[in-house]
C-alpha cells in the first residue's frame, strides 16, 4: 500500500485528533470512558441519522484504542448520507486514514468520493486528495490516480509525490497520456513530456539521459527537474551496459515449432521497426543440445541476454538453478511455486494469470459468491484452480464449480452452475462457440442479469457482431492488440503500432497473440538489465502492462472489455467514476 507523504499525513492526523473539539458533543470531551460495544448497541435502537453519528463515535474510539481493523469495518458500513456537514468530513478523514493503514484502497476511494462536498480546510482537502490518488494507483486506475496526485502537487509543489506520479503515468497508454497533457496545466504538460521522452528512448541509456538533460534545461522549475523520479535516477548506473546483442533460443522443429515461429516473427518485426540499428539478433535452434550447450553458443556469438527457452520442462530446469549464465527471458513459466534462479525472468500468455485477474476484478466489483464454468480437461482444471485460489484469497465463496464437456451443448452445464445456491457472479473459461451459448442459457433460466467474467479465449480478435451479440454484457480481459478500441481508444494509440500494422496485415489471426508476445519479448529482453536494477520497472506492451514480480516472473495486467451489440467496448471499475455500464 502506498503511503501518504509525511507533511500531509501529519496535517491530516492532527486535524483528526483535534476534530472532537469542534463537534458537539466532541469525542475528546466525552469518550474516554465510553465503551464502543455499548455505543454500537445504542445505534441499533436509534433513528438512522443518530445511529450513523453513534457508529462514527464507536469507530473513532476503536481506532484510538488500536482496534483499527474493527474500526474500519464499522466506518465502512456507516451510511455517510446520514451524516451532515462536519460529521461527514470527520467520517471521510477517519475512513481514509483507516483504509490506508489497513491496506484497503477501496475504503479510501469511497471516503474521498465527494471531496468537493466536504467541509474541509486546505490541509485536510490536500491530504484526502493525495490518499485518493494513491488508492486509485493501488487498484490499477492510473489515469484517475495521476489526475488526483497532479492536482495535489499543483497546490503543494511537493517533490515527495514525484515517484507515485511517475508510477501512475507509467500505467497510461500513449493516447491517454497525450490527452492528459493536452487538457492539463503547465505542471502536467511537463510530466507528460518527461514520460514521452523516456518512452521514446528505448534501451539506449546514454541517449536517454542526454534527452533528459534537455528536458530539465527547459523545465528547470518543475518538481521532477529538481528531483528526478527514483527509477530514472537508478537508470544512470546502466549507462554503457545497453543490450546490443540478443540470442533467441527457439526450436526449429518439433511440437513447439509452429508456436516458436509465430513468436519469432514478432521478434523480427519489432527488431526491424524499432529504429535501433545497434541491436543484433542471433537465432539459435533450441530444439537440439543441452541448455549448457545453447548458452555456450550464445556466449560464443557475443550475446548479452537470451530470449528462450520455450519448452516448459526446460524453463522448470532453469528456475531450479542458483543463477543462469546470461540474463534470460524464458518464454514460458516453470512448474515450480517460484523462480529461484538469479538473472532468470519468465514471460508468457498465461491463462492462469487471466483467471486470477478475473477473480480480483469480480471481487472489486462487489461480488462475493461466484460460480465457475470451466472445460473438463487439464487446461480447465489449472485455470479453474487459479480463479478458485485467488477468489478464496480475496475472501469470496465458490457456490459451484462445473466442469463441462467442450463438445456438448452448454445448456445443462450452465443450469448446474447457477442451480441451488445462486451465485452473484459467474467465471467462464470457454472458446467462442461454447461461450456464445452461455448468456442465452442464463436468460432462459431467469439469470440474465448475472455478471459473467471471462478470459480472452472467448474472443478471436475478429469483429463478428452478428455472432458475438449473444455475448452482450459479458466482461472479459484481453491483450491491447486484440481489443484496440476498448483498450486504448484505437489502433493509432497502441504500443508498437508500426509492428501491429505490419503483423495484423500478414499474420494468421489464430497466431496473432503469439506475434504480439514476440514483440514484447524483444522489448523486455532489451530491458533486462533495467529490470535487475530498478524495482517497479514496467513496459506498456502489446500483451498488456508488463512488470517483473519479485521472483522475476513477468506479471501482465490486461485491459477489460464488455461486449455491447457484439463489439468489445471499454469498461471501468464501478463506483469510482460513476460508470453506468459497470455491473
Coordinates of C-alpha atoms in Angstrom, one line a residue:
X1 CA 0.0 0.0 0.0
X2 CA 1.4 3.4 -0.9
X3 CA 1.6 5.8 2.0
X4 CA 0.8 9.5 2.3
X5 CA 3.7 11.9 2.2
X6 CA 4.9 12.9 5.6
X7 CA 3.8 16.5 5.8
X8 CA 0.3 16.0 4.6
X9 CA -0.1 12.9 6.7
X10 CA 0.8 14.8 9.8
X11 CA -1.6 17.6 8.9
X12 CA -4.5 15.2 8.4
X13 CA -3.8 13.2 11.5
X14 CA -3.5 16.3 13.6
X15 CA -6.8 17.5 12.3
X16 CA -8.4 14.2 13.0
X17 CA -7.1 14.0 16.6
X18 CA -8.3 17.6 17.3
X19 CA -11.5 17.1 15.4
X20 CA -13.5 16.2 18.5
X21 CA -13.1 19.7 19.9
X22 CA -15.1 21.0 17.1
X23 CA -18.1 18.8 17.4
X24 CA -20.9 18.9 20.0
X25 CA -20.7 16.7 21.8
X26 CA -17.0 16.2 20.9
X27 CA -15.2 12.9 21.0
X28 CA -12.2 14.3 23.1
X29 CA -14.7 15.7 25.6
X30 CA -16.7 12.7 26.4
X31 CA -15.5 9.4 25.0
X32 CA -12.7 8.5 27.4
X33 CA -15.0 6.2 29.4
X34 CA -17.3 5.2 26.6
X35 CA -17.5 1.6 25.5
X36 CA -17.6 1.1 21.7
X37 CA -19.7 -2.0 22.2
X38 CA -22.3 0.0 24.2
X39 CA -22.4 2.7 21.5
X40 CA -23.0 0.1 18.8
X41 CA -25.8 -1.4 20.8
X42 CA -27.3 2.1 21.2
X43 CA -27.1 2.6 17.5
X44 CA -29.4 -0.3 16.9
X45 CA -32.2 1.4 18.8
X46 CA -31.7 4.9 17.3
X47 CA -33.1 6.7 14.3
X48 CA -30.9 6.4 11.2
X49 CA -29.3 9.8 11.4
X50 CA -28.4 9.5 15.1
X51 CA -27.3 5.9 14.6
X52 CA -24.8 6.9 11.9
X53 CA -23.3 9.5 14.3
X54 CA -23.1 7.0 17.2
X55 CA -21.4 4.4 15.0
X56 CA -18.9 7.1 13.9
X57 CA -18.1 7.7 17.6
X58 CA -17.6 4.0 18.1
X59 CA -15.3 3.7 15.1
X60 CA -13.3 6.7 16.3
X61 CA -12.8 5.2 19.8
X62 CA -11.8 1.9 18.4
X63 CA -9.2 3.5 16.1
X64 CA -7.7 5.4 19.0
X65 CA -7.6 2.1 21.0
X66 CA -5.6 0.4 18.2
X67 CA -8.5 -1.8 17.1
X68 CA -8.2 -0.4 13.6
X69 CA -9.5 -3.5 11.7
X70 CA -12.8 -3.4 13.6
X71 CA -12.9 0.4 13.3
X72 CA -12.5 0.1 9.6
X73 CA -15.4 -2.4 9.3
X74 CA -17.7 -0.1 11.3
X75 CA -16.7 3.0 9.4
X76 CA -17.2 1.3 6.0
X77 CA -20.7 0.3 6.9
X78 CA -21.8 3.8 8.0
X79 CA -24.3 5.4 5.6
X80 CA -22.5 8.7 5.2
X81 CA -25.6 10.2 3.5
X82 CA -27.0 10.3 7.1
X83 CA -24.1 12.5 8.3
X84 CA -24.3 16.3 7.9
X85 CA -21.6 18.8 7.5
X86 CA -18.6 18.5 9.8
X87 CA -19.7 15.0 10.8
X88 CA -19.4 13.7 7.2
X89 CA -15.9 15.3 6.9
X90 CA -14.9 13.6 10.1
X91 CA -16.1 10.3 8.7
X92 CA -14.2 10.8 5.5
X93 CA -10.9 11.6 7.3
X94 CA -11.3 8.6 9.6
X95 CA -12.2 6.1 6.9
X96 CA -9.5 7.3 4.6
X97 CA -6.9 7.0 7.4
X98 CA -8.1 3.5 8.3
X99 CA -8.3 2.4 4.7
X100 CA -4.7 3.5 4.1
X101 CA -3.3 1.9 7.2
X102 CA -5.2 -1.3 6.8
X103 CA -4.3 -1.8 3.2
X104 CA -7.9 -1.3 1.9
X105 CA -7.7 1.2 -1.1
X106 CA -11.4 0.7 -1.9
X107 CA -12.3 2.2 1.5
X108 CA -10.1 5.2 0.8
X109 CA -11.7 5.6 -2.6
X110 CA -15.2 5.6 -1.0
X111 CA -14.2 8.0 1.7
X112 CA -12.9 10.5 -0.9
X113 CA -15.7 10.1 -3.4
X114 CA -17.2 13.6 -2.9
X115 CA -14.3 15.8 -1.8
X116 CA -15.9 19.0 -3.1
X117 CA -19.0 18.3 -0.9
X118 CA -17.0 18.0 2.4
X119 CA -16.3 20.8 4.8
X120 CA -12.5 20.6 4.9
X121 CA -9.7 23.0 5.4
X122 CA -6.9 23.2 2.8
X123 CA -4.6 20.7 4.5
X124 CA -7.3 18.2 5.0
X125 CA -8.5 18.5 1.4
X126 CA -5.0 18.0 0.1
X127 CA -4.4 15.1 2.3
X128 CA -7.5 13.3 1.3
X129 CA -6.9 14.0 -2.4
X130 CA -3.5 12.5 -2.1
X131 CA -4.8 9.5 -0.3
X132 CA -7.4 9.1 -3.1
X133 CA -4.6 9.3 -5.8
X134 CA -2.5 6.6 -4.0
X135 CA -5.5 4.4 -3.5
X136 CA -6.5 4.6 -7.2
X137 CA -3.0 3.7 -8.1
X138 CA -3.3 0.6 -5.9
X139 CA -6.4 -0.6 -7.8
X140 CA -4.8 0.0 -11.2
X141 CA -6.7 3.2 -12.2
X142 CA -3.6 5.1 -13.3
X143 CA -5.3 8.0 -15.1
X144 CA -7.6 8.9 -12.2
X145 CA -4.6 8.5 -9.8
X146 CA -2.4 10.8 -12.0
X147 CA -5.1 13.4 -12.1
X148 CA -5.6 13.4 -8.3
X149 CA -1.9 13.4 -7.5
X150 CA -1.1 16.1 -10.0
X151 CA -3.8 18.3 -8.5
X152 CA -2.2 17.9 -5.1
X153 CA 1.3 18.7 -6.5
X154 CA -0.1 21.8 -8.3
X155 CA -1.3 23.1 -4.9
X156 CA 1.6 21.9 -2.7
X157 CA 4.7 21.7 -5.1
X158 CA 5.6 18.6 -3.1
X159 CA 8.5 16.7 -4.6
X160 CA 7.7 13.7 -2.5
X161 CA 4.8 13.0 -4.9
X162 CA 7.2 12.5 -7.9
X163 CA 7.6 8.8 -7.5
X164 CA 3.8 7.9 -7.3
X165 CA 3.0 10.4 -10.1
X166 CA 5.7 8.7 -12.2
X167 CA 4.2 5.3 -11.5
X168 CA 0.8 6.5 -12.4
X169 CA 1.9 7.9 -15.7
X170 CA 3.7 4.7 -16.5
X171 CA 0.4 2.9 -16.5
X172 CA -1.1 5.1 -19.2
X173 CA -1.2 4.2 -22.9
X174 CA 0.0 6.7 -25.4
X175 CA -3.3 8.2 -26.2
X176 CA -4.4 8.8 -22.7
X177 CA -1.0 10.2 -21.8
X178 CA -1.3 12.7 -24.7
X179 CA -4.8 13.6 -23.8
X180 CA -3.8 14.2 -20.2
X181 CA -1.1 16.6 -21.4
X182 CA -3.5 18.5 -23.8
X183 CA -6.0 19.0 -21.0
X184 CA -3.6 19.7 -18.2
X185 CA -1.7 22.7 -16.8
X186 CA 2.0 23.5 -17.2
X187 CA 2.9 21.1 -14.4
X188 CA 1.0 18.2 -16.1
X189 CA 2.4 19.0 -19.5
X190 CA 5.9 18.9 -18.1
X191 CA 5.2 15.4 -16.6
X192 CA 3.7 14.2 -19.9
X193 CA 6.7 15.4 -21.9
X194 CA 9.1 13.7 -19.5
X195 CA 7.2 10.4 -19.8
X196 CA 7.1 10.6 -23.6
X197 CA 10.8 11.4 -23.6
X198 CA 11.6 8.3 -21.6
X199 CA 9.3 6.0 -23.6
X200 CA 10.8 7.0 -26.8
X201 CA 14.3 6.4 -25.5
X202 CA 14.3 2.6 -26.0
X203 CA 17.2 0.8 -24.4
X204 CA 19.9 3.4 -25.1
X205 CA 20.5 4.8 -21.6
X206 CA 23.2 7.3 -22.7
X207 CA 20.9 8.8 -25.3
X208 CA 18.0 8.8 -22.9
X209 CA 19.9 10.9 -20.3
X210 CA 21.0 13.3 -23.0
X211 CA 17.3 13.9 -23.7
X212 CA 16.5 14.1 -20.0
X213 CA 19.1 16.8 -19.6
X214 CA 17.5 18.7 -22.4
X215 CA 14.1 18.3 -20.8
X216 CA 15.4 19.5 -17.4
X217 CA 17.0 22.6 -19.0
X218 CA 13.6 23.5 -20.5
X219 CA 11.7 22.8 -17.3
X220 CA 14.1 24.0 -14.5
X221 CA 11.3 24.9 -12.0
X222 CA 9.4 21.6 -12.5
X223 CA 9.4 19.3 -9.4
X224 CA 10.7 16.4 -11.5
X225 CA 13.6 18.6 -12.8
X226 CA 14.5 19.4 -9.2
X227 CA 14.4 15.7 -8.3
X228 CA 14.0 13.0 -10.9
X229 CA 11.9 10.0 -10.0
X230 CA 13.9 7.4 -8.2
X231 CA 13.5 4.9 -11.1
X232 CA 15.1 7.3 -13.6
X233 CA 18.0 8.1 -11.3
X234 CA 18.7 4.4 -10.8
X235 CA 19.0 4.0 -14.6
X236 CA 22.2 6.1 -14.6
X237 CA 24.0 3.0 -13.3
X238 CA 23.2 1.2 -16.6
X239 CA 24.9 3.7 -18.8
X240 CA 27.3 1.8 -21.1
X241 CA 25.5 -1.5 -20.4
X242 CA 22.8 -1.3 -23.0
X243 CA 21.8 -4.5 -24.6
X244 CA 23.2 -4.7 -28.1
X245 CA 23.1 -8.4 -28.9
X246 CA 20.3 -10.8 -28.1
X247 CA 20.4 -14.6 -28.6
X248 CA 17.0 -16.2 -29.4
X249 CA 16.7 -19.9 -28.4
X250 CA 13.6 -21.2 -30.2
X251 CA 13.0 -24.7 -31.7
X252 CA 13.2 -25.0 -35.4
X253 CA 11.4 -28.4 -35.3
X254 CA 9.2 -30.4 -33.0
X255 CA 5.8 -29.9 -31.4
X256 CA 6.5 -26.3 -30.4
X257 CA 8.0 -25.2 -33.8
X258 CA 4.8 -23.5 -35.1
X259 CA 4.4 -21.5 -31.9
X260 CA 8.1 -20.7 -31.9
X261 CA 7.9 -19.3 -35.5
X262 CA 4.9 -17.1 -34.6
X263 CA 6.8 -15.7 -31.6
X264 CA 10.0 -15.3 -33.8
X265 CA 8.1 -13.4 -36.4
X266 CA 7.0 -10.9 -33.7
X267 CA 10.6 -10.6 -32.5
X268 CA 11.9 -10.0 -36.0
X269 CA 9.3 -7.5 -36.9
X270 CA 9.8 -5.4 -33.8
X271 CA 13.6 -5.5 -34.2
X272 CA 13.2 -4.3 -37.8
X273 CA 10.8 -1.5 -37.0
X274 CA 12.3 -0.3 -33.6
X275 CA 14.7 2.1 -35.3
X276 CA 17.6 0.9 -33.2
X277 CA 20.3 -0.4 -35.5
X278 CA 22.6 -1.1 -32.6
X279 CA 20.7 -4.2 -31.5
X280 CA 21.7 -7.5 -33.1
X281 CA 19.7 -10.8 -33.1
X282 CA 21.2 -14.3 -33.2
X283 CA 18.7 -17.1 -33.7
X284 CA 19.8 -20.5 -32.3
X285 CA 17.9 -23.7 -32.8
X286 CA 16.7 -24.5 -29.3
X287 CA 15.4 -28.0 -30.2
X288 CA 18.7 -29.7 -30.0
X289 CA 21.5 -29.7 -27.5
X290 CA 21.6 -29.2 -23.8
X291 CA 20.9 -25.9 -22.1
X292 CA 24.6 -25.7 -21.3
X293 CA 25.5 -26.1 -25.0
X294 CA 22.9 -23.5 -26.0
X295 CA 24.2 -21.0 -23.5
X296 CA 27.8 -21.6 -24.7
X297 CA 26.7 -20.9 -28.3
X298 CA 25.0 -17.7 -27.2
X299 CA 28.1 -16.6 -25.3
X300 CA 30.4 -17.5 -28.3
X301 CA 28.3 -15.3 -30.5
X302 CA 28.7 -12.4 -28.1
X303 CA 25.1 -12.2 -26.8
X304 CA 24.4 -10.2 -23.7
X305 CA 21.0 -11.6 -23.0
X306 CA 18.9 -14.6 -24.1
X307 CA 15.3 -15.0 -25.2
X308 CA 14.0 -18.5 -24.6
X309 CA 13.7 -21.4 -24.0
X310 CA 10.0 -22.0 -24.8
X311 CA 9.7 -25.6 -23.5
X312 CA 8.1 -25.7 -20.0
X313 CA 10.4 -28.5 -18.8
X314 CA 13.5 -26.6 -19.8
X315 CA 12.2 -23.4 -18.0
X316 CA 11.5 -25.6 -15.0
X317 CA 15.1 -26.8 -15.1
X318 CA 16.4 -23.3 -15.2
X319 CA 14.3 -22.0 -12.4
X320 CA 15.8 -24.6 -10.0
X321 CA 19.3 -23.3 -10.5
X322 CA 21.0 -20.7 -8.4
X323 CA 21.7 -18.5 -11.5
X324 CA 21.7 -18.6 -15.3
X325 CA 24.9 -17.9 -17.4
X326 CA 23.3 -14.9 -19.1
X327 CA 20.3 -12.7 -18.2
X328 CA 17.4 -14.7 -19.7
X329 CA 13.8 -14.1 -20.7
X330 CA 12.2 -17.5 -20.8
X331 CA 9.1 -17.7 -22.9
X332 CA 7.1 -19.9 -20.5
X333 CA 6.5 -20.3 -16.8
X334 CA 8.2 -23.2 -14.9
X335 CA 6.3 -25.6 -12.8
X336 CA 7.8 -24.5 -9.5
X337 CA 6.0 -22.4 -7.0
X338 CA 8.5 -19.7 -7.6
X339 CA 11.6 -18.9 -9.6
X340 CA 14.9 -19.2 -7.7
X341 CA 17.5 -18.5 -10.4
X342 CA 19.3 -15.2 -10.4
X343 CA 19.0 -13.5 -13.8
X344 CA 16.1 -15.6 -15.0
X345 CA 12.8 -13.9 -16.0
X346 CA 9.8 -15.8 -17.2
X347 CA 7.2 -14.4 -19.6
X348 CA 4.2 -16.0 -21.3
X349 CA 0.5 -15.6 -22.1
X350 CA -0.8 -17.4 -19.0
X351 CA -4.5 -18.2 -18.8
X352 CA -4.0 -18.7 -15.1
X353 CA -2.9 -15.1 -14.7
X354 CA -6.1 -14.0 -16.5
X355 CA -8.2 -16.1 -14.2
X356 CA -6.6 -14.6 -11.1
X357 CA -7.2 -11.1 -12.5
X358 CA -10.8 -12.0 -13.2
X359 CA -11.2 -13.0 -9.6
X360 CA -9.7 -9.7 -8.4
X361 CA -12.0 -7.8 -10.8
X362 CA -15.1 -9.6 -9.7
X363 CA -14.3 -9.0 -6.0
X364 CA -13.5 -5.3 -6.7
X365 CA -16.9 -5.0 -8.4
X366 CA -18.5 -6.0 -5.1
X367 CA -19.3 -9.7 -5.8
X368 CA -18.8 -12.3 -3.1
X369 CA -20.4 -15.6 -4.3
X370 CA -19.0 -16.9 -7.6
X371 CA -19.7 -20.0 -9.7
X372 CA -17.2 -21.5 -12.1
X373 CA -17.8 -22.9 -15.6
X374 CA -14.6 -24.5 -17.0
X375 CA -13.9 -27.3 -19.5
X376 CA -13.3 -30.8 -18.2
X377 CA -9.7 -31.1 -19.1
X378 CA -6.3 -30.3 -17.7
X379 CA -6.4 -26.7 -19.1
X380 CA -9.8 -26.2 -17.4
X381 CA -8.5 -27.7 -14.1
X382 CA -5.5 -25.4 -14.0
X383 CA -7.3 -22.2 -14.9
X384 CA -10.2 -23.0 -12.6
X385 CA -7.9 -23.6 -9.7
X386 CA -6.2 -20.3 -10.4
X387 CA -9.5 -18.5 -10.2
X388 CA -10.6 -20.5 -7.1
X389 CA -7.4 -19.8 -5.3
X390 CA -7.4 -16.1 -5.9
X391 CA -11.1 -15.8 -5.2
X392 CA -10.8 -17.6 -1.9
X393 CA -7.7 -15.4 -1.0
X394 CA -9.9 -12.3 -1.6
X395 CA -12.5 -13.7 0.8
X396 CA -15.0 -14.9 -1.7
X397 CA -17.2 -18.0 -1.6
X398 CA -17.4 -20.5 -4.5
X399 CA -21.0 -21.7 -4.8
X400 CA -20.5 -24.2 -7.6
X401 CA -17.6 -25.4 -9.8
X402 CA -18.9 -27.1 -13.0
X403 CA -16.5 -28.9 -15.4
X404 CA -18.2 -29.2 -18.8
X405 CA -17.7 -31.2 -21.9
X406 CA -16.5 -28.8 -24.6
X407 CA -18.1 -30.9 -27.3
X408 CA -21.6 -30.8 -25.8
X409 CA -24.2 -28.1 -25.6
X410 CA -23.8 -25.5 -22.8
X411 CA -27.4 -25.8 -21.6
X412 CA -27.1 -28.4 -18.8
X413 CA -23.7 -27.2 -17.5
X414 CA -24.9 -23.6 -17.3
X415 CA -28.0 -24.7 -15.5
X416 CA -26.0 -26.6 -12.9
X417 CA -23.6 -23.7 -12.4
X418 CA -26.5 -21.5 -11.1
X419 CA -28.7 -24.1 -9.5
X420 CA -29.1 -24.5 -5.8
X421 CA -27.1 -21.7 -4.1
X422 CA -27.4 -18.8 -6.6
X423 CA -24.1 -17.0 -7.2
X424 CA -23.8 -13.3 -7.7
X425 CA -21.1 -13.7 -10.4
X426 CA -20.0 -16.4 -12.9
X427 CA -16.5 -17.1 -14.1
X428 CA -16.3 -18.7 -17.5
X429 CA -13.4 -20.2 -19.4
X430 CA -14.5 -21.1 -22.9
X431 CA -13.8 -20.8 -26.6
X432 CA -16.1 -18.6 -28.7
X433 CA -18.6 -21.3 -29.9
X434 CA -19.2 -22.6 -26.4
X435 CA -19.1 -19.1 -24.7
X436 CA -21.8 -17.8 -27.1
X437 CA -24.3 -20.4 -25.7
X438 CA -24.0 -19.4 -22.1
X439 CA -25.7 -15.9 -21.9
X440 CA -28.8 -17.1 -23.7
X441 CA -29.0 -20.1 -21.4
X442 CA -28.7 -17.8 -18.4
X443 CA -31.6 -15.7 -19.8
X444 CA -33.7 -18.9 -20.2
X445 CA -33.2 -19.8 -16.6
X446 CA -34.0 -16.4 -15.3
X447 CA -30.4 -15.3 -14.6
X448 CA -29.9 -12.9 -17.4
X449 CA -28.7 -10.2 -15.1
X450 CA -25.9 -12.4 -13.6
X451 CA -22.5 -10.7 -14.2
X452 CA -20.2 -13.0 -16.3
X453 CA -16.4 -12.7 -16.2
X454 CA -14.3 -14.5 -18.8
X455 CA -10.8 -14.8 -20.1
X456 CA -9.5 -13.7 -23.5
X457 CA -10.3 -17.1 -25.0
X458 CA -13.9 -16.3 -25.9
X459 CA -12.8 -13.7 -28.5
X460 CA -10.6 -14.5 -31.5
X461 CA -9.8 -10.9 -32.3
X462 CA -12.1 -10.7 -35.4
X463 CA -15.1 -8.5 -35.1
X464 CA -18.3 -10.6 -35.6
X465 CA -21.2 -8.6 -34.1
X466 CA -23.8 -11.0 -35.5
X467 CA -22.5 -14.0 -33.6
X468 CA -21.0 -12.1 -30.6
X469 CA -24.2 -10.3 -29.9
X470 CA -25.0 -13.4 -27.8
X471 CA -22.1 -12.3 -25.5
X472 CA -23.5 -8.9 -24.8
X473 CA -22.7 -7.7 -21.3
X474 CA -20.0 -10.4 -20.7
X475 CA -16.9 -8.9 -19.3
X476 CA -13.5 -10.2 -20.5
X477 CA -9.9 -9.3 -20.5
X478 CA -7.5 -9.4 -23.4
X479 CA -4.2 -8.1 -24.7
X480 CA -4.4 -4.5 -26.1
X481 CA -3.5 -5.6 -29.6
X482 CA -6.7 -7.7 -29.7
X483 CA -9.1 -5.0 -28.4
X484 CA -7.5 -1.7 -29.5
X485 CA -10.7 0.3 -29.3
X486 CA -11.6 -1.0 -25.9
X487 CA -8.1 -0.9 -24.5
X488 CA -6.6 2.4 -25.8
X489 CA -9.2 4.0 -27.9
X490 CA -8.0 2.9 -31.3
X491 CA -5.1 1.3 -33.3
X492 CA -3.1 4.6 -33.5
X493 CA -2.7 4.6 -29.7
X494 CA -1.5 1.0 -29.4
X495 CA 2.0 0.3 -28.2
X496 CA 4.4 -0.5 -31.0
X497 CA 1.7 0.4 -33.5
X498 CA 4.0 0.0 -36.6
X499 CA 4.6 -3.6 -35.7
X500 CA 0.9 -4.1 -35.0
X501 CA 0.0 -2.9 -38.5
X502 CA 2.7 -5.0 -40.2
X503 CA 1.7 -8.2 -38.3
X504 CA -2.0 -7.7 -38.4
X505 CA -1.9 -7.4 -42.2
X506 CA 0.2 -10.5 -42.8
X507 CA -0.3 -12.8 -39.8
X508 CA -2.5 -15.8 -39.2
X509 CA -5.3 -14.5 -36.9
X510 CA -5.0 -17.6 -34.8
X511 CA -1.4 -16.8 -34.1
X512 CA -1.6 -13.1 -33.7
X513 CA -1.4 -13.2 -29.9
X514 CA 1.9 -15.1 -30.3
X515 CA 3.2 -12.5 -32.7
X516 CA 2.4 -9.8 -30.0
X517 CA 4.2 -11.9 -27.5
X518 CA 7.3 -11.9 -29.7
X519 CA 7.1 -8.1 -30.0
X520 CA 7.0 -7.8 -26.2
X521 CA 9.7 -10.4 -25.7
X522 CA 12.1 -8.3 -27.8
X523 CA 11.3 -5.1 -25.8
X524 CA 11.5 -7.0 -22.5
X525 CA 14.9 -8.5 -23.4
X526 CA 16.3 -5.1 -24.1
X527 CA 15.3 -4.0 -20.6
X528 CA 16.5 -7.0 -18.6
X529 CA 19.4 -5.0 -17.1
X530 CA 17.0 -2.3 -16.1
X531 CA 14.6 -4.9 -14.5
X532 CA 17.5 -6.3 -12.5
X533 CA 18.4 -2.8 -11.2
X534 CA 15.1 -0.9 -10.8
X535 CA 12.3 -2.5 -9.0
X536 CA 8.9 -1.5 -10.3
X537 CA 10.0 -1.1 -13.9
X538 CA 7.3 -1.8 -16.4
X539 CA 6.6 -1.9 -20.1
X540 CA 3.3 -0.9 -21.7
X541 CA 3.3 -3.6 -24.3
X542 CA 1.3 -5.4 -27.0
X543 CA 0.2 -8.1 -24.5
X544 CA -0.5 -5.8 -21.5
X545 CA 1.3 -3.8 -18.9
X546 CA 4.3 -6.0 -18.0
X547 CA 6.0 -5.8 -14.7
X548 CA 8.6 -8.3 -13.2
X549 CA 7.4 -9.8 -10.0
X550 CA 9.7 -10.3 -7.0
X551 CA 10.9 -13.7 -8.4
X552 CA 11.4 -12.5 -12.0
X553 CA 8.1 -13.8 -13.4
X554 CA 6.6 -11.2 -15.6
X555 CA 3.1 -10.2 -14.5
X556 CA 0.7 -9.0 -17.1
X557 CA -2.1 -6.5 -16.3
X558 CA -4.7 -6.7 -19.0
X559 CA -7.4 -4.2 -20.0
X560 CA -11.1 -5.1 -19.6
X561 CA -13.8 -5.0 -22.2
X562 CA -17.5 -5.6 -22.4
X563 CA -19.5 -6.8 -25.4
X564 CA -22.0 -4.2 -26.5
X565 CA -24.0 -5.1 -29.6
X566 CA -21.5 -7.8 -30.2
X567 CA -18.5 -5.5 -30.2
X568 CA -15.9 -5.1 -27.4
X569 CA -16.2 -1.8 -25.6
X570 CA -14.2 -0.3 -22.7
X571 CA -15.3 -0.8 -19.1
X572 CA -14.3 0.9 -15.8
X573 CA -14.3 0.0 -12.1
X574 CA -17.8 0.8 -10.9
X575 CA -18.3 3.4 -8.2
X576 CA -15.1 5.3 -8.9
X577 CA -16.1 7.3 -11.9
X578 CA -19.9 6.8 -12.0
X579 CA -19.6 4.3 -14.8
X580 CA -23.2 3.3 -15.6
X581 CA -22.1 0.4 -17.7
X582 CA -20.4 -1.4 -14.9
X583 CA -22.1 -4.2 -13.1

